[in-house]
Amino acid sequence: MPVVTLSDVQMNVVRPNEPVLGRVVKNEICTASRKAAGIVRHIEIDVSATPLAGAFRVGQAFGVIPPGVTPKGKPEKVRLYSIACPSAGEDGAGAVLATTVKRTIDEHWDDHRLFLGVASNYLCDAQIGDEIKVSGPNGKRFLLPIDFNDHDYVFVATGTGIAPYRGMVKELLGAGCTRSITLVMGAPYHTDLLYHDEFESLQASHSNFTYLTAVSRETNADGARGLYVHDRLERDFDRVRTEFEAGGVMLYICGILGMELGIYQTLAGCLGSENLGQFLHVTPEALADPASWTRPMLRKEIKPTSRVLVEVY
Ligand code: NAP
């Protein structure tokens, strides 16, 4: 079984207390339709004149420092955003990075007044040419392996968790990866699928890339209603069974907190215990009844191996 060695990365080339200025060069809706339940934008920032240029790698994040002060009068702190482009950036020279931002629009719990997320709305409001204080790069765990052609890939996303995979899929295909790459994307409605046309077009032009969707609040193309990503993985498991059973899959999970457990339960249901062991170390007691697994058991009774990379919030 090929050993997993992740790419080498630089961290904190630019610190948040001494940020540099990037310039917005693109800001556009990236939901499948303007009728989507949430507003999500694809934003590109030119960092060419800064030490961030060429310093970030796919899978990392970068920092944004919003202007202004908090209600307590303190300067706004850095917020981290996943990089949504390959290591070479949007421009091919590592000078334009991209991210995927959902506007946070909510109510205050105590007095039900409107709550607008400071950084997400600042970024989504940004106009072409606006300067943004940026820092980073950040993150050294959610990366592609160095020997990318030694592995197959299953990327599972919910909502804006798709951001790093846009970069990773493009990076792998652009580098001529010949292994199997499967992306499973979950969204509440078809209108909320992100970068949908882009992934469909990548699937049409690359026979080793499969794009699967799980829509949770509508009927899916296969007639199933209310699918979560683990349901889609289970229904389509035969597409990736060979790769999983050979133990060569790198499994990436990114998005909402709750998604992780269901994916592990699906793996336990679809793989024999010998094959499951490549991805999860499970105590014999837990292995006896995957249906009873709960979140507190994660990383105690159920531990992902180095083939499983997780970024959930
Ligand atoms: P969203 O559009 O609301 O989509 C989330 C989807 O997941 C919905 O279809 C939802 O279904 C479904 N879902 C709910 N519970 C689930 C479960 N237990 N298992 C599987 N699917 C489930 O998502 P969003 O608002 O963009 O949120 C994305 C999350 O990803 C945020 O929490 C964000 O912080 C995180 N994120 C992390 C990173 C990172 O770590 N680098 C990057 C980007 C985003 P229903 O609502 O219909 O139940």
CSV table of C-alpha atoms and ligand atoms in Angstrom, one decimal:
chain,number,residue,atom,x,y,z
A,1,MET,CA,0.0,0.0,0.0
A,2,PRO,CA,1.6,3.4,-0.9
A,3,VAL,CA,2.5,5.4,2.1
A,4,VAL,CA,0.7,8.8,2.4
A,5,THR,CA,3.1,11.7,2.3
A,6,LEU,CA,1.4,15.1,2.1
A,7,SER,CA,2.8,18.1,0.1
A,8,ASP,CA,5.3,20.3,1.9
A,9,VAL,CA,3.9,23.7,2.6
A,10,GLN,CA,4.8,27.1,3.9
A,11,MET,CA,2.8,28.7,6.8
A,12,ASN,CA,2.3,32.2,7.9
A,13,VAL,CA,4.6,33.8,5.3
A,14,VAL,CA,2.4,36.9,6.0
A,15,ARG,CA,1.2,37.2,9.7
A,16,PRO,CA,-2.2,38.6,10.5
A,17,ASN,CA,-0.7,41.4,12.6
A,18,GLU,CA,1.3,42.6,9.6
A,19,PRO,CA,-1.1,41.8,6.7
A,20,VAL,CA,-0.5,42.7,3.1
A,21,LEU,CA,-2.9,44.2,0.5
A,22,GLY,CA,-4.5,42.0,-2.1
A,23,ARG,CA,-6.9,43.4,-4.8
A,24,VAL,CA,-10.2,41.9,-5.8
A,25,VAL,CA,-10.2,40.9,-9.4
A,26,LYS,CA,-13.4,38.8,-9.6
A,27,ASN,CA,-16.5,38.5,-7.4
A,28,GLU,CA,-19.3,36.4,-8.8
A,29,ILE,CA,-22.2,34.2,-7.7
A,30,CYS,CA,-21.2,30.5,-7.8
A,31,THR,CA,-24.5,28.8,-6.9
A,32,ALA,CA,-26.2,26.9,-9.7
A,33,SER,CA,-28.9,29.5,-9.8
A,34,ARG,CA,-29.6,33.0,-8.5
A,35,LYS,CA,-32.7,31.4,-6.9
A,36,ALA,CA,-30.5,29.5,-4.4
A,37,ALA,CA,-31.4,29.4,-0.8
A,38,GLY,CA,-28.0,30.9,0.2
A,39,ILE,CA,-25.9,33.5,-1.4
A,40,VAL,CA,-22.4,32.1,-2.2
A,41,ARG,CA,-19.8,34.0,-4.2
A,42,HIS,CA,-16.5,33.0,-5.9
A,43,ILE,CA,-14.0,35.7,-5.1
A,44,GLU,CA,-10.5,36.1,-6.6
A,45,ILE,CA,-7.8,38.2,-5.0
A,46,ASP,CA,-4.6,39.3,-6.8
A,47,VAL,CA,-1.7,39.0,-4.4
A,48,SER,CA,1.0,39.4,-7.0
A,49,ALA,CA,2.9,42.2,-5.3
A,50,THR,CA,3.1,40.4,-2.0
A,51,PRO,CA,5.0,37.5,-0.4
A,52,LEU,CA,1.8,35.4,-0.6
A,53,ALA,CA,2.3,35.1,-4.4
A,54,GLY,CA,3.5,31.6,-5.1
A,55,ALA,CA,3.5,30.7,-1.4
A,56,PHE,CA,0.1,29.0,-1.0
A,57,ARG,CA,-0.7,25.4,-1.9
A,58,VAL,CA,-4.0,23.8,-2.8
A,59,GLY,CA,-5.9,22.7,0.4
A,60,GLN,CA,-4.5,25.6,2.5
A,61,ALA,CA,-6.4,28.6,3.7
A,62,PHE,CA,-5.6,32.3,3.9
A,63,GLY,CA,-6.5,35.1,6.3
A,64,VAL,CA,-8.8,38.1,5.7
A,65,ILE,CA,-8.7,41.0,8.2
A,66,PRO,CA,-12.0,43.0,7.8
A,67,PRO,CA,-11.8,46.8,8.4
A,68,GLY,CA,-13.3,48.4,11.4
A,69,VAL,CA,-13.7,47.4,15.1
A,70,THR,CA,-15.8,45.0,17.0
A,71,PRO,CA,-18.7,46.1,19.2
A,72,LYS,CA,-16.2,46.2,22.1
A,73,GLY,CA,-14.0,48.6,20.1
A,74,LYS,CA,-11.2,46.1,19.3
A,75,PRO,CA,-9.8,45.8,15.8
A,76,GLU,CA,-11.5,43.0,13.8
A,77,LYS,CA,-9.5,39.7,14.0
A,78,VAL,CA,-8.4,37.6,11.1
A,79,ARG,CA,-10.8,35.1,9.5
A,80,LEU,CA,-9.6,32.1,7.6
A,81,TYR,CA,-11.0,31.1,4.2
A,82,SER,CA,-10.3,28.0,2.2
A,83,ILE,CA,-8.3,28.5,-1.0
A,84,ALA,CA,-10.5,27.4,-3.9
A,85,CYS,CA,-7.9,27.3,-6.7
A,86,PRO,CA,-5.0,25.1,-7.6
A,87,SER,CA,-1.5,25.9,-6.2
A,88,ALA,CA,-0.8,27.9,-9.4
A,89,GLY,CA,-3.7,30.2,-8.6
A,90,GLU,CA,-6.3,31.3,-11.0
A,91,ASP,CA,-3.7,32.9,-13.2
A,92,GLY,CA,-1.3,29.9,-13.5
A,93,ALA,CA,1.5,31.9,-11.8
A,94,GLY,CA,0.4,31.7,-8.1
A,95,ALA,CA,-0.5,35.3,-8.0
A,96,VAL,CA,-4.3,35.2,-7.9
A,97,LEU,CA,-6.0,33.2,-5.2
A,98,ALA,CA,-9.7,32.3,-5.0
A,99,THR,CA,-12.1,31.5,-2.3
A,100,THR,CA,-15.8,30.6,-1.8
A,101,VAL,CA,-17.8,32.7,0.6
A,102,LYS,CA,-21.3,32.3,1.8
A,103,ARG,CA,-23.0,35.4,3.2
A,104,THR,CA,-23.9,34.8,6.8
A,105,ILE,CA,-27.3,36.3,7.3
A,106,ASP,CA,-29.1,35.3,10.6
A,107,GLU,CA,-30.9,36.6,13.6
A,108,HIS,CA,-29.3,37.3,17.1
A,109,TRP,CA,-30.5,34.5,19.4
A,110,ASP,CA,-31.3,36.8,22.3
A,111,ASP,CA,-33.3,39.7,20.7
A,112,HIS,CA,-34.0,38.3,17.1
A,113,ARG,CA,-32.4,41.4,15.5
A,114,LEU,CA,-30.7,40.9,12.1
A,115,PHE,CA,-27.2,39.5,12.4
A,116,LEU,CA,-24.8,39.9,9.4
A,117,GLY,CA,-21.5,38.1,9.4
A,118,VAL,CA,-18.8,40.8,9.3
A,119,ALA,CA,-16.2,39.2,7.2
A,120,SER,CA,-18.4,37.1,4.8
A,121,ASN,CA,-20.5,40.2,3.9
A,122,TYR,CA,-17.4,42.4,3.6
A,123,LEU,CA,-15.9,40.0,1.1
A,124,CYS,CA,-19.2,39.4,-0.8
A,125,ASP,CA,-19.8,43.2,-1.0
A,126,ALA,CA,-16.2,43.8,-2.3
A,127,GLN,CA,-16.0,45.4,-5.8
A,128,ILE,CA,-13.4,44.8,-8.4
A,129,GLY,CA,-10.3,46.8,-7.5
A,130,ASP,CA,-11.1,46.9,-3.8
A,131,GLU,CA,-8.1,46.3,-1.6
A,132,ILE,CA,-8.3,43.6,1.1
A,133,LYS,CA,-5.9,42.9,4.0
A,134,VAL,CA,-4.7,39.3,3.7
A,135,SER,CA,-2.4,37.0,5.5
A,136,GLY,CA,-1.3,33.3,5.4
A,137,PRO,CA,-1.0,30.7,4.1
A,138,ASN,CA,-2.5,28.5,6.8
A,139,GLY,CA,-3.0,24.8,7.2
A,140,LYS,CA,-0.7,21.8,6.8
A,141,ARG,CA,-3.1,18.8,7.2
A,142,PHE,CA,-5.7,19.0,4.4
A,143,LEU,CA,-3.4,18.6,1.4
A,144,LEU,CA,-2.8,16.4,-1.6
A,145,PRO,CA,-0.2,13.7,-1.4
A,146,ILE,CA,3.1,14.3,-3.0
A,147,ASP,CA,2.9,11.2,-5.2
A,148,PHE,CA,-0.5,12.0,-6.6
A,149,ASN,CA,-0.5,9.2,-9.1
A,150,ASP,CA,-0.1,6.6,-6.4
A,151,HIS,CA,-3.6,7.1,-5.0
A,152,ASP,CA,-7.3,7.3,-6.0
A,153,TYR,CA,-9.4,10.2,-4.6
A,154,VAL,CA,-12.9,10.4,-3.1
A,155,PHE,CA,-13.7,14.0,-2.2
A,156,VAL,CA,-16.9,14.5,-0.1
A,157,ALA,CA,-18.3,18.0,0.4
A,158,THR,CA,-21.3,19.7,1.9
A,159,GLY,CA,-22.0,23.4,0.9
A,160,THR,CA,-18.9,25.6,0.9
A,161,GLY,CA,-16.8,22.6,1.9
A,162,ILE,CA,-16.5,22.2,-1.9
A,163,ALA,CA,-13.9,25.1,-1.9
A,164,PRO,CA,-10.7,23.1,-1.5
A,165,TYR,CA,-11.9,20.4,-3.9
A,166,ARG,CA,-12.3,22.9,-6.8
A,167,GLY,CA,-8.6,23.5,-6.4
A,168,MET,CA,-7.6,19.9,-5.8
A,169,VAL,CA,-9.6,18.4,-8.7
A,170,LYS,CA,-8.2,21.1,-11.1
A,171,GLU,CA,-4.7,20.5,-9.7
A,172,LEU,CA,-4.9,16.7,-10.2
A,173,LEU,CA,-6.4,16.8,-13.6
A,174,GLY,CA,-4.1,19.6,-14.7
A,175,ALA,CA,-1.1,17.6,-13.7
A,176,GLY,CA,-2.3,14.7,-15.7
A,177,CYS,CA,-3.4,12.5,-12.9
A,178,THR,CA,-4.6,9.2,-14.3
A,179,ARG,CA,-6.1,7.7,-11.2
A,180,SER,CA,-9.8,7.7,-10.3
A,181,ILE,CA,-11.2,11.0,-8.9
A,182,THR,CA,-14.7,11.1,-7.5
A,183,LEU,CA,-16.4,14.2,-6.0
A,184,VAL,CA,-19.6,13.9,-4.0
A,185,MET,CA,-21.3,17.2,-3.4
A,186,GLY,CA,-24.2,17.8,-1.0
A,187,ALA,CA,-26.5,20.8,-1.0
A,188,PRO,CA,-30.1,21.5,0.2
A,189,TYR,CA,-31.5,22.3,-3.3
A,190,HIS,CA,-30.3,21.9,-6.9
A,191,THR,CA,-30.0,25.6,-7.1
A,192,ASP,CA,-27.4,25.5,-4.2
A,193,LEU,CA,-24.9,23.2,-5.9
A,194,LEU,CA,-21.6,25.2,-6.2
A,195,TYR,CA,-19.5,25.4,-9.3
A,196,HIS,CA,-21.9,22.9,-10.8
A,197,ASP,CA,-21.3,23.7,-14.5
A,198,GLU,CA,-17.6,23.7,-14.0
A,199,PHE,CA,-17.6,20.2,-12.4
A,200,GLU,CA,-20.0,18.9,-15.1
A,201,SER,CA,-17.7,20.2,-17.8
A,202,LEU,CA,-14.6,18.7,-16.1
A,203,GLN,CA,-16.4,15.4,-15.9
A,204,ALA,CA,-17.3,15.6,-19.6
A,205,SER,CA,-13.6,16.2,-20.6
A,206,HIS,CA,-11.9,13.7,-18.1
A,207,SER,CA,-13.0,10.0,-18.1
A,208,ASN,CA,-11.3,9.5,-14.7
A,209,PHE,CA,-13.3,12.2,-13.0
A,210,THR,CA,-16.8,11.4,-11.6
A,211,TYR,CA,-19.1,14.2,-10.2
A,212,LEU,CA,-22.0,13.0,-8.0
A,213,THR,CA,-24.6,15.2,-6.3
A,214,ALA,CA,-26.7,14.6,-3.2
A,215,VAL,CA,-29.6,17.1,-2.8
A,216,SER,CA,-31.2,16.9,0.6
A,217,ARG,CA,-34.5,18.7,0.2
A,218,GLU,CA,-35.6,17.8,-3.3
A,219,THR,CA,-36.0,14.8,-5.5
A,220,ASN,CA,-32.6,13.8,-7.1
A,221,ALA,CA,-32.1,12.8,-10.7
A,222,ASP,CA,-32.3,9.1,-9.8
A,223,GLY,CA,-35.7,9.7,-8.2
A,224,ALA,CA,-34.4,9.5,-4.6
A,225,ARG,CA,-35.7,12.2,-2.3
A,226,GLY,CA,-33.7,13.8,0.5
A,227,LEU,CA,-30.1,12.4,0.0
A,228,TYR,CA,-27.2,13.3,2.2
A,229,VAL,CA,-23.7,12.8,0.8
A,230,HIS,CA,-23.3,9.4,2.7
A,231,ASP,CA,-26.5,8.2,1.0
A,232,ARG,CA,-25.1,9.1,-2.4
A,233,LEU,CA,-21.8,7.4,-1.6
A,234,GLU,CA,-23.7,4.3,-0.5
A,235,ARG,CA,-26.0,4.2,-3.6
A,236,ASP,CA,-23.0,4.7,-6.0
A,237,PHE,CA,-20.5,2.7,-4.0
A,238,ASP,CA,-19.9,0.2,-6.8
A,239,ARG,CA,-18.3,3.0,-8.8
A,240,VAL,CA,-15.5,3.2,-6.2
A,241,ARG,CA,-15.6,-0.2,-4.6
A,242,THR,CA,-12.6,-1.5,-6.5
A,243,GLU,CA,-10.5,1.4,-5.5
A,244,PHE,CA,-11.6,1.2,-1.8
A,245,GLU,CA,-11.0,-2.5,-1.7
A,246,ALA,CA,-7.6,-2.1,-3.1
A,247,GLY,CA,-6.9,0.3,-0.2
A,248,GLY,CA,-5.6,3.0,-2.5
A,249,VAL,CA,-8.2,5.7,-1.9
A,250,MET,CA,-7.5,9.0,-0.2
A,251,LEU,CA,-10.8,10.1,1.4
A,252,TYR,CA,-11.3,13.8,2.0
A,253,ILE,CA,-14.3,15.1,4.0
A,254,CYS,CA,-15.0,18.8,4.1
A,255,GLY,CA,-18.1,20.8,5.2
A,256,ILE,CA,-20.6,20.6,8.1
A,257,LEU,CA,-19.7,18.8,11.3
A,258,GLY,CA,-22.4,16.2,11.1
A,259,MET,CA,-21.3,14.7,7.8
A,260,GLU,CA,-18.3,12.8,9.1
A,261,LEU,CA,-20.1,10.0,11.0
A,262,GLY,CA,-22.5,9.1,8.3
A,263,ILE,CA,-19.6,8.6,5.8
A,264,TYR,CA,-17.8,6.3,8.2
A,265,GLN,CA,-21.0,4.3,8.8
A,266,THR,CA,-21.4,4.0,5.0
A,267,LEU,CA,-17.9,2.7,4.7
A,268,ALA,CA,-18.5,0.2,7.5
A,269,GLY,CA,-21.6,-1.0,5.7
A,270,CYS,CA,-20.0,-1.2,2.3
A,271,LEU,CA,-16.6,-2.6,3.1
A,272,GLY,CA,-15.5,-5.8,4.9
A,273,SER,CA,-13.7,-5.3,8.2
A,274,GLU,CA,-10.3,-6.1,6.5
A,275,ASN,CA,-10.7,-3.4,3.9
A,276,LEU,CA,-12.3,-0.9,6.4
A,277,GLY,CA,-9.1,-1.1,8.4
A,278,GLN,CA,-7.3,0.8,5.7
A,279,PHE,CA,-9.5,3.8,6.5
A,280,LEU,CA,-10.8,3.5,10.0
A,281,HIS,CA,-9.4,1.8,13.2
A,282,VAL,CA,-12.5,0.7,15.0
A,283,THR,CA,-12.7,-1.2,18.3
A,284,PRO,CA,-14.2,-4.7,18.1
A,285,GLU,CA,-17.2,-3.6,20.3
A,286,ALA,CA,-17.9,-0.6,18.0
A,287,LEU,CA,-17.4,-2.7,14.8
A,288,ALA,CA,-20.2,-5.0,16.0
A,289,ASP,CA,-22.9,-2.3,15.5
A,290,PRO,CA,-22.0,0.7,13.2
A,291,ALA,CA,-25.7,1.8,13.3
A,292,SER,CA,-25.2,2.8,16.9
A,293,TRP,CA,-22.1,4.9,16.3
A,294,THR,CA,-22.3,8.5,17.7
A,295,ARG,CA,-20.1,11.6,17.3
A,296,PRO,CA,-18.4,11.3,20.7
A,297,MET,CA,-17.0,7.9,19.7
A,298,LEU,CA,-14.9,9.6,16.9
A,299,ARG,CA,-11.2,9.5,17.5
A,300,LYS,CA,-11.7,7.2,20.5
A,301,GLU,CA,-13.5,4.1,19.3
A,302,ILE,CA,-13.5,5.1,15.7
A,303,LYS,CA,-10.2,6.6,14.4
A,304,PRO,CA,-9.6,7.7,10.8
A,305,THR,CA,-6.2,6.5,9.4
A,306,SER,CA,-3.8,8.7,7.4
A,307,ARG,CA,-5.9,7.9,4.3
A,308,VAL,CA,-8.8,10.0,5.6
A,309,LEU,CA,-8.4,13.8,5.8
A,310,VAL,CA,-11.2,15.8,7.6
A,311,GLU,CA,-12.0,19.5,7.8
A,312,VAL,CA,-15.5,19.9,9.3
A,313,TYR,CA,-17.0,22.8,11.2
B,1,NAP,P1,-25.3,24.1,3.0
B,1,NAP,O1,-25.4,24.8,1.8
B,1,NAP,O2,-26.3,24.3,4.1
B,1,NAP,O3,-25.3,22.5,2.7
B,1,NAP,C1,-25.2,21.5,3.7
B,1,NAP,C2,-25.8,20.2,3.2
B,1,NAP,O4,-25.4,19.2,4.1
B,1,NAP,C3,-27.3,20.3,3.2
B,1,NAP,O5,-27.8,19.6,2.1
B,1,NAP,C4,-27.7,19.7,4.5
B,1,NAP,O6,-29.0,19.1,4.5
B,1,NAP,C5,-26.6,18.6,4.5
B,1,NAP,N1,-26.5,17.9,5.8
B,1,NAP,C6,-27.0,18.3,7.0
B,1,NAP,N2,-26.7,17.4,8.0
B,1,NAP,C7,-25.9,16.5,7.4
B,1,NAP,C8,-25.3,15.3,7.9
B,1,NAP,N3,-25.4,14.9,9.2
B,1,NAP,N4,-24.6,14.5,7.0
B,1,NAP,C9,-24.6,14.9,5.7
B,1,NAP,N5,-25.1,16.0,5.2
B,1,NAP,C10,-25.8,16.8,6.0
B,1,NAP,O7,-23.9,24.2,3.7
B,1,NAP,P2,-23.1,25.5,4.1
B,1,NAP,O8,-24.0,26.5,4.8
B,1,NAP,O9,-22.3,26.0,2.9
B,1,NAP,O10,-22.1,25.0,5.2
B,1,NAP,C11,-20.9,24.4,4.9
B,1,NAP,C12,-20.1,24.1,6.1
B,1,NAP,O11,-18.8,23.8,5.7
B,1,NAP,C13,-19.9,25.3,7.1
B,1,NAP,O12,-20.1,24.8,8.4
B,1,NAP,C14,-18.5,25.7,6.9
B,1,NAP,O13,-17.9,26.2,8.1
B,1,NAP,C15,-17.8,24.4,6.5
B,1,NAP,N6,-16.6,24.6,5.7
B,1,NAP,C16,-15.5,24.1,6.1
B,1,NAP,C17,-14.3,24.4,5.3
B,1,NAP,C18,-13.0,23.9,5.8
B,1,NAP,O14,-13.0,23.3,6.8
B,1,NAP,N7,-11.9,24.2,5.1
B,1,NAP,C19,-14.4,25.1,4.2
B,1,NAP,C20,-15.6,25.6,3.7
B,1,NAP,C21,-16.7,25.3,4.5
B,1,NAP,P3,-30.3,19.8,5.2
B,1,NAP,O15,-29.9,21.1,5.6
B,1,NAP,O16,-31.3,19.7,4.2
B,1,NAP,O17,-30.5,18.9,6.4
